């Protein structure tokens, strides 16, 4: 059945990933240790910054609700990162992966291949994203001395957080690749990532000047812009606040609204995971083959003269037509086997 096929495919991919990690070379393990250490330092700084910011905001404004900009900012950042990662990972895993020819040619269903590739690609990245999103919430809760209800609501919020951006980002990838080549979309995404990285580097480079020019109230005004009534981050914040400080019924109402929207976003993803995905992948393969043929400089590599592949001539005039066609297709560099006067 389809469900065991998806489970088997996901399990096989995780087993391959684990064996690859276990048998990696020494320098790759060293790079992994450095990356983990950098992420750990970033996580600790995020926790510390949220704790200090919450204390400062409550101390200056003498209002606990004024510090709610911290969880809103954390949820907003998590949603944006989740959408960007979902878009790029879905593009790479569903269209640019090298094992797609083998998987899509197997007797497995298209949905099984689709969701196994998607889950295997998104799960490691989202573990990091959710960790970086959770730590500011923990620092905020520690600063406010929140109870167990706050942390329980935080865990539920983190579980529900990536559903909407993952569904929207993956669906957008499948629909876009139906009309634009996946390689072209990948180039555009790469340029966008480079531009965002440079912008972030410029902002971090001028952090000292910004700190001197922006006061705490200006910073609160900037963070307060994240509080939009139609934002899922705002709904999660209201759920967190409602469960921890009351009224709890309002918080559960906002959380239920988010779950309904997330469930509705899964319907298009389920629809594109079968026929639409298969059509887009086949169209991408056909476009790549046509592009390869157009770039060919030999006469039999051009579409308008493809019929000449099977015409025996030159050194191949004594061979059967299928054999001549296969030789010209597989060894295009042997220009001597082609006779222009055939």
GROMACS .gro file of C-alpha atoms in nm, residues 48-220:
model
  173
   48UNK     CA    1   2.071   3.544   2.682
   49UNK     CA    2   1.956   3.830   2.460
   50UNK     CA    3   1.586   3.745   2.500
   51UNK     CA    4   1.624   3.719   2.878
   52UNK     CA    5   1.800   4.056   2.905
   53UNK     CA    6   1.565   4.227   2.660
   54UNK     CA    7   1.257   4.108   2.848
   55UNK     CA    8   1.399   4.230   3.179
   56UNK     CA    9   1.489   4.568   3.032
   57UNK     CA   10   1.155   4.619   2.858
   58UNK     CA   11   0.953   4.531   3.167
   59UNK     CA   12   1.176   4.750   3.383
   60UNK     CA   13   1.154   5.054   3.155
   61UNK     CA   14   0.787   5.035   3.057
   62UNK     CA   15   0.665   4.879   3.383
   63UNK     CA   16   0.430   4.669   3.170
   64UNK     CA   17   0.456   4.294   3.117
   65UNK     CA   18   0.247   4.295   2.791
   66UNK     CA   19   0.502   4.533   2.637
   67UNK     CA   20   0.754   4.247   2.641
   68UNK     CA   21   0.530   4.033   2.418
   69UNK     CA   22   0.724   4.169   2.121
   70UNK     CA   23   0.993   3.911   2.204
   71UNK     CA   24   0.783   3.598   2.128
   72UNK     CA   25   0.624   3.773   1.827
   73UNK     CA   26   0.969   3.845   1.685
   74UNK     CA   27   1.083   3.488   1.753
   75UNK     CA   28   0.776   3.335   1.586
   76UNK     CA   29   0.800   3.574   1.289
   77UNK     CA   30   1.166   3.488   1.234
   78UNK     CA   31   1.086   3.117   1.258
   79UNK     CA   32   0.807   3.146   1.002
   80UNK     CA   33   1.024   3.336   0.753
   81UNK     CA   34   1.317   3.098   0.793
   82UNK     CA   35   1.087   2.798   0.764
   83UNK     CA   36   0.936   2.927   0.440
   84UNK     CA   37   1.274   3.007   0.285
   85UNK     CA   38   1.425   2.674   0.386
   86UNK     CA   39   1.116   2.484   0.269
   87UNK     CA   40   1.129   2.653  -0.071
   88UNK     CA   41   1.500   2.590  -0.130
   89UNK     CA   42   1.510   2.240   0.017
   90UNK     CA   43   1.197   2.134  -0.172
   91UNK     CA   44   1.348   2.263  -0.496
   92UNK     CA   45   1.673   2.073  -0.439
   93UNK     CA   46   1.517   1.753  -0.304
   94UNK     CA   47   1.223   1.722  -0.544
   95UNK     CA   48   1.387   1.829  -0.871
   96UNK     CA   49   1.766   1.858  -0.851
   97UNK     CA   50   1.851   1.543  -0.653
   98UNK     CA   51   2.057   1.283  -0.840
   99UNK     CA   52   1.855   0.981  -0.728
  100UNK     CA   53   1.522   1.102  -0.870
  101UNK     CA   54   1.564   0.906  -1.192
  102UNK     CA   55   1.589   0.584  -0.993
  103UNK     CA   56   1.311   0.668  -0.746
  104UNK     CA   57   1.058   0.793  -1.001
  105UNK     CA   58   1.129   0.493  -1.221
  106UNK     CA   59   1.057   0.252  -0.934
  107UNK     CA   60   0.713   0.100  -0.862
  108UNK     CA   61   0.667   0.338  -0.569
  109UNK     CA   62   0.386   0.591  -0.591
  110UNK     CA   63   0.465   0.951  -0.675
  111UNK     CA   64   0.331   1.070  -0.341
  112UNK     CA   65   0.557   0.826  -0.154
  113UNK     CA   66   0.864   0.960  -0.334
  114UNK     CA   67   0.744   1.320  -0.293
  115UNK     CA   68   0.685   1.310   0.081
  116UNK     CA   69   0.986   1.092   0.162
  117UNK     CA   70   1.221   1.332  -0.018
  118UNK     CA   71   1.048   1.632   0.137
  119UNK     CA   72   1.056   1.500   0.494
  120UNK     CA   73   1.415   1.377   0.468
  121UNK     CA   74   1.528   1.717   0.343
  122UNK     CA   75   1.325   1.939   0.573
  123UNK     CA   76   1.349   1.761   0.907
  124UNK     CA   77   1.718   1.832   0.988
  125UNK     CA   78   1.691   2.198   0.887
  126UNK     CA   79   1.371   2.249   1.086
  127UNK     CA   80   1.521   2.095   1.397
  128UNK     CA   81   1.775   2.378   1.388
  129UNK     CA   82   1.511   2.642   1.307
  130UNK     CA   83   1.279   2.532   1.586
  131UNK     CA   84   1.566   2.521   1.833
  132UNK     CA   85   1.667   2.876   1.746
  133UNK     CA   86   1.302   2.981   1.775
  134UNK     CA   87   1.247   2.805   2.107
  135UNK     CA   88   1.542   2.955   2.292
  136UNK     CA   89   1.414   3.318   2.286
  137UNK     CA   90   1.083   3.185   2.418
  138UNK     CA   91   1.265   3.008   2.700
  139UNK     CA   92   1.462   3.322   2.786
  140UNK     CA   93   1.141   3.525   2.779
  141UNK     CA   94   0.969   3.277   3.011
  142UNK     CA   95   1.261   3.269   3.253
  143UNK     CA   96   1.266   3.647   3.270
  144UNK     CA   97   0.892   3.658   3.348
  145UNK     CA   98   0.909   3.355   3.581
  146UNK     CA   99   0.633   3.190   3.377
  147UNK     CA  100   0.464   2.871   3.490
  148UNK     CA  101   0.437   2.527   3.333
  149UNK     CA  102   0.144   2.635   3.114
  150UNK     CA  103   0.369   2.879   2.928
  151UNK     CA  104   0.623   2.612   2.835
  152UNK     CA  105   0.354   2.361   2.738
  153UNK     CA  106   0.194   2.618   2.511
  154UNK     CA  107   0.538   2.699   2.371
  155UNK     CA  108   0.599   2.335   2.278
  156UNK     CA  109   0.260   2.311   2.107
  157UNK     CA  110   0.329   2.636   1.920
  158UNK     CA  111   0.664   2.507   1.795
  159UNK     CA  112   0.504   2.185   1.671
  160UNK     CA  113   0.242   2.379   1.475
  161UNK     CA  114   0.476   2.653   1.356
  162UNK     CA  115   0.635   2.489   1.046
  163UNK     CA  116   0.320   2.330   0.900
  164UNK     CA  117   0.195   2.639   0.717
  165UNK     CA  118   0.528   2.765   0.571
  166UNK     CA  119   0.633   2.413   0.468
  167UNK     CA  120   0.305   2.349   0.288
  168UNK     CA  121   0.301   2.689   0.117
  169UNK     CA  122   0.669   2.684   0.020
  170UNK     CA  123   0.662   2.329  -0.120
  171UNK     CA  124   0.339   2.390  -0.311
  172UNK     CA  125   0.482   2.708  -0.463
  173UNK     CA  126   0.790   2.517  -0.581
  174UNK     CA  127   0.583   2.251  -0.759
  175UNK     CA  128   0.359   2.508  -0.927
  176UNK     CA  129   0.648   2.734  -1.034
  177UNK     CA  130   0.854   2.451  -1.182
  178UNK     CA  131   0.563   2.365  -1.412
  179UNK     CA  132   0.636   2.687  -1.601
  180UNK     CA  133   0.999   2.773  -1.517
  181UNK     CA  134   1.298   2.540  -1.524
  182UNK     CA  135   1.410   2.417  -1.182
  183UNK     CA  136   1.771   2.510  -1.264
  184UNK     CA  137   1.663   2.864  -1.346
  185UNK     CA  138   1.462   2.891  -1.024
  186UNK     CA  139   1.763   2.763  -0.832
  187UNK     CA  140   1.984   3.034  -0.984
  188UNK     CA  141   1.733   3.303  -0.886
  189UNK     CA  142   1.704   3.168  -0.531
  190UNK     CA  143   2.083   3.160  -0.504
  191UNK     CA  144   2.107   3.527  -0.603
  192UNK     CA  145   1.840   3.617  -0.348
  193UNK     CA  146   2.024   3.428  -0.072
  194UNK     CA  147   2.352   3.602  -0.160
  195UNK     CA  148   2.180   3.944  -0.155
  196UNK     CA  149   2.021   3.871   0.183
  197UNK     CA  150   2.353   3.749   0.325
  198UNK     CA  151   2.529   4.066   0.212
  199UNK     CA  152   2.252   4.280   0.357
  200UNK     CA  153   2.275   4.097   0.690
  201UNK     CA  154   2.652   4.139   0.692
  202UNK     CA  155   2.616   4.513   0.633
  203UNK     CA  156   2.362   4.542   0.914
  204UNK     CA  157   2.583   4.350   1.156
  205UNK     CA  158   2.882   4.557   1.053
  206UNK     CA  159   2.703   4.877   1.145
  207UNK     CA  160   2.549   4.738   1.466
  208UNK     CA  161   2.753   4.972   1.686
  209UNK     CA  162   2.633   5.280   1.496
  210UNK     CA  163   2.274   5.156   1.506
  211UNK     CA  164   2.300   5.099   1.880
  212UNK     CA  165   2.407   5.457   1.931
  213UNK     CA  166   2.140   5.600   1.699
  214UNK     CA  167   1.838   5.394   1.810
  215UNK     CA  168   1.692   5.422   2.158
  216UNK     CA  169   1.503   5.149   2.341
  217UNK     CA  170   1.165   5.299   2.257
  218UNK     CA  171   1.260   5.317   1.889
  219UNK     CA  172   1.358   4.951   1.904
  220UNK     CA  173   1.026   4.864   2.069
   0.00000   0.00000   0.00000
